[in-house]
mmCIF file of C-alpha atoms in Angstrom:
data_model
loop_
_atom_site.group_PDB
_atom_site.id
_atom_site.type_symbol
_atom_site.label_atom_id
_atom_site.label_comp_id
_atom_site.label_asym_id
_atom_site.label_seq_id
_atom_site.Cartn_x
_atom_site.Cartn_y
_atom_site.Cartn_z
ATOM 1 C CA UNK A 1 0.000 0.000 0.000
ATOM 2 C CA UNK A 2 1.241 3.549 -0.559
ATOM 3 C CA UNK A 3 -0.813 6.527 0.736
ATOM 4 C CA UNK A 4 0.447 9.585 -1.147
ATOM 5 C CA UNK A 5 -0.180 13.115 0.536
ATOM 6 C CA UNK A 6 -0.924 16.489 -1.318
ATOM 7 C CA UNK A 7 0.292 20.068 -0.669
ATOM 8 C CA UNK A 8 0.684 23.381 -1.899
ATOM 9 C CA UNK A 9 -2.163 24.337 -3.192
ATOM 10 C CA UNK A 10 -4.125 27.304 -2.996
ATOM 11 C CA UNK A 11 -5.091 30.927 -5.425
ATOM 12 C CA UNK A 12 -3.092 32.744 -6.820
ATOM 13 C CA UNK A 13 -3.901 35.680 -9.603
ATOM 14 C CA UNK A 14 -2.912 35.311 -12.928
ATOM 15 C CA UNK A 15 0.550 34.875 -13.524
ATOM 16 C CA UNK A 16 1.957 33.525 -10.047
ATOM 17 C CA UNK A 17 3.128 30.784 -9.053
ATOM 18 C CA UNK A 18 2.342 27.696 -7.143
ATOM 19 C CA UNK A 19 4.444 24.509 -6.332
ATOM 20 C CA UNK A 20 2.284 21.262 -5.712
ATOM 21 C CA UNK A 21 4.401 18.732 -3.586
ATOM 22 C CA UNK A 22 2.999 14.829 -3.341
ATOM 23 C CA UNK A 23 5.040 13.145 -0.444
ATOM 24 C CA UNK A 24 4.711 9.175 -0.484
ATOM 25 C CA UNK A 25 4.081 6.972 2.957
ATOM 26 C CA UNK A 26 6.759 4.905 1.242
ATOM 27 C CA UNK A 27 10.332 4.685 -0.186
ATOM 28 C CA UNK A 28 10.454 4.194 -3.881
ATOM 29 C CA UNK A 29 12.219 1.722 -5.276
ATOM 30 C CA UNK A 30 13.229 3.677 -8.025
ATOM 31 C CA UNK A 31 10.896 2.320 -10.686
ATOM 32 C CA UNK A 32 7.489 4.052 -10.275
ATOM 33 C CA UNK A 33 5.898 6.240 -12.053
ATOM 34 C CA UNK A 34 4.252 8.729 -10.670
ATOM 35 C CA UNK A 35 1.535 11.354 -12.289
ATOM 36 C CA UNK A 36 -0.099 14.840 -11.768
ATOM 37 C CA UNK A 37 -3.624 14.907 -12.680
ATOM 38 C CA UNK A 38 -6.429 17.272 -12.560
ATOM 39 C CA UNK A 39 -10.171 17.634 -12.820
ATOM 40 C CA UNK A 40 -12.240 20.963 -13.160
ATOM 41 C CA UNK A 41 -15.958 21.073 -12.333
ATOM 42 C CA UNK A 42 -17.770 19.422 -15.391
ATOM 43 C CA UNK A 43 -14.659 18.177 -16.855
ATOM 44 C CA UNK A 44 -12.888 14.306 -17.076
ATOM 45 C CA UNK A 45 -9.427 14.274 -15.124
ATOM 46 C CA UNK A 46 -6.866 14.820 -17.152
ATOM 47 C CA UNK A 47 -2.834 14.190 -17.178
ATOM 48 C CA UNK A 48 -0.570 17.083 -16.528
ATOM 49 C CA UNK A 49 2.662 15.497 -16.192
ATOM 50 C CA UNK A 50 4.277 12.310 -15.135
ATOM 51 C CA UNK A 51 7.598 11.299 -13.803
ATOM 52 C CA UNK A 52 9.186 7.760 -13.806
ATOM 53 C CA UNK A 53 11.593 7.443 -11.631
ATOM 54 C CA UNK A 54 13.774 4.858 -12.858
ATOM 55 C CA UNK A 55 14.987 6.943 -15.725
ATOM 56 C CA UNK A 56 13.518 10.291 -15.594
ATOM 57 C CA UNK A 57 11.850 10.415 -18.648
ATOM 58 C CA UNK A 58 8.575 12.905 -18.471
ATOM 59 C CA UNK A 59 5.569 14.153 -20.291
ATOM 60 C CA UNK A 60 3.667 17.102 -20.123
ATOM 61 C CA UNK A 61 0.448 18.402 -21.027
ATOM 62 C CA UNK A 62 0.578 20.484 -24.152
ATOM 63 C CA UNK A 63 -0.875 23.929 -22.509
ATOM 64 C CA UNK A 64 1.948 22.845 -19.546
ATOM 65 C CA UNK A 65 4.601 22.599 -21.269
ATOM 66 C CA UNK A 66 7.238 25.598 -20.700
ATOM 67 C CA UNK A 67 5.051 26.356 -17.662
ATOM 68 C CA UNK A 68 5.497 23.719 -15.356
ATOM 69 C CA UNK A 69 8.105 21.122 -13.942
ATOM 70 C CA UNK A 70 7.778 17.892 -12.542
ATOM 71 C CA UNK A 71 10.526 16.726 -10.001
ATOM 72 C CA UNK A 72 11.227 14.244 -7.780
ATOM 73 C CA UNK A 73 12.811 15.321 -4.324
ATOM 74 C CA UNK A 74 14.365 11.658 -2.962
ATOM 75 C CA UNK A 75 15.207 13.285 0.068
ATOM 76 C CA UNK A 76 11.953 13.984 0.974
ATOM 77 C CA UNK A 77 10.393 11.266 -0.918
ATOM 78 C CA UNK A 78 8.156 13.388 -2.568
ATOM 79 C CA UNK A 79 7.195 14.696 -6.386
ATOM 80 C CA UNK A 80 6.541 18.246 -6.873
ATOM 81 C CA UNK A 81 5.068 20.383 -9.775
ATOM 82 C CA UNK A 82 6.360 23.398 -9.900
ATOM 83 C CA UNK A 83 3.433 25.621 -11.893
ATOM 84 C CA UNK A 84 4.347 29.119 -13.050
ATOM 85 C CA UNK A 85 2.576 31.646 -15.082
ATOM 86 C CA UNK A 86 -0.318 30.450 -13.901
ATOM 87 C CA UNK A 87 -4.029 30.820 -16.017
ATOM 88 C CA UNK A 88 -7.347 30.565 -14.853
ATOM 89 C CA UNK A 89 -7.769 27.557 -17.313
ATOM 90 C CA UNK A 90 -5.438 25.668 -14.787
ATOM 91 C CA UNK A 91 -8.070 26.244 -11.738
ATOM 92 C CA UNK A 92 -8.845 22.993 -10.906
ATOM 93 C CA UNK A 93 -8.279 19.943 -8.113
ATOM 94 C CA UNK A 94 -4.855 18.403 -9.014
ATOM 95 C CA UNK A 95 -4.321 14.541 -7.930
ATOM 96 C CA UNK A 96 -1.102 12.972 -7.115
ATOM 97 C CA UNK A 97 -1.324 9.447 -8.753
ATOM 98 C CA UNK A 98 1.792 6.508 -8.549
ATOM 99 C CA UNK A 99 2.336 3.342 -9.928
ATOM 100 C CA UNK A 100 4.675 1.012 -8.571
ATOM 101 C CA UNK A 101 7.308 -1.305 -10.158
ATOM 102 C CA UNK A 102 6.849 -0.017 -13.644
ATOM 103 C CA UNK A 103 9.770 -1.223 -16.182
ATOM 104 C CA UNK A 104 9.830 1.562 -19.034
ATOM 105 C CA UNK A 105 12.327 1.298 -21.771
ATOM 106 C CA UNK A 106 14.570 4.559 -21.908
ATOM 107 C CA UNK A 107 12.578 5.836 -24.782
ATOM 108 C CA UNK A 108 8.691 4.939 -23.079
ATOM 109 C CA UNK A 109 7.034 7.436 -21.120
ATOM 110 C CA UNK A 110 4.545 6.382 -18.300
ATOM 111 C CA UNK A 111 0.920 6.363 -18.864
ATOM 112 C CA UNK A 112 -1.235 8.622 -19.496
ATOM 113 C CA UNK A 113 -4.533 7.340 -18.437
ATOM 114 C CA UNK A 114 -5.747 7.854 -15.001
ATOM 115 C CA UNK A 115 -6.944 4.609 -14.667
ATOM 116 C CA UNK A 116 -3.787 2.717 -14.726
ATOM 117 C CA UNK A 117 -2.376 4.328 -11.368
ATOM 118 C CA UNK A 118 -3.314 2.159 -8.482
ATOM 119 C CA UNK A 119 -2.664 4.759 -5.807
ATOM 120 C CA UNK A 120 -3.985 8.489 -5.467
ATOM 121 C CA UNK A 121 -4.074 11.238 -3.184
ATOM 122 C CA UNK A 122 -6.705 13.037 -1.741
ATOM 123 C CA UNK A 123 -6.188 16.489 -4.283
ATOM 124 C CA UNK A 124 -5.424 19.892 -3.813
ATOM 125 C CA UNK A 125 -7.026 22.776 -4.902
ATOM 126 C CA UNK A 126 -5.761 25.270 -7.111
ATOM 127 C CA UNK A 127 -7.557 28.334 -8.239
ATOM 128 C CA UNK A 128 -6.032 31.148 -10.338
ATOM 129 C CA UNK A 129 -7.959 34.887 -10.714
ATOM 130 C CA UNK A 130 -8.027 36.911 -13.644
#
């Protein structure tokens, strides 16, 4: 089991910045991949960006990219998503997901359906201002 704990969320105006951090009960073993999702009111959740941590490779969300950074913090054990110049299209609840013991080739990215991560936090709000 692997309970997986959001933070950093809150408003911000347009433009600012806001750094999401999803700390795992666990210690990785270095092959997981691990996601940030989010769902707005009326809307299907939807990938931002994942991480797998056995090679680093990432994806991000076309109207992401540039914008925001996912990182893993091994010290802390934790993924974060750094998120600057911020829109209101990005309001939304944003979901740490992870899924353990993933084998990716170095050219594979991890999945990008929500459905295929096992284990998900409990969200975090974000909501940007015009």
């Amino acid at each position: 089991q692997v309970q997986l704990t959001e933070s950093g969320g809150g408003s911000v105006q347009a433009g600012g910045s806001l750094r999401l951090s999803c700390t795992a009960s666990r210690y990785g073993d270095s092959t997981d991949c691990m996601g940030w999702f989010r769902q707005a009111p009326g809307k299907e959740r939807e990938v931002v960006a994942t991480l797998y941590t056995g090679g680093g490779q990432t994806y991000y969300l076309n109207s992401v990219k540039g914008r925001f950074t996912i990182s893993q913090d091994s010290a802390k054990n934790a993924v974060d998503l750094q998120m600057n110049s911020l829109n209101v299209d990005d309001s939304a609840m944003y979901y740490c997901a992870a899924q353990p013991g993933v084998k990716l080739y170095p050219n594979n990215r991890c999945p990008l359906t929500p459905s295929w991560y096992n284990y998900w936090g409990q969200g975090t709000q974000v909501t940007v201002s015009s």
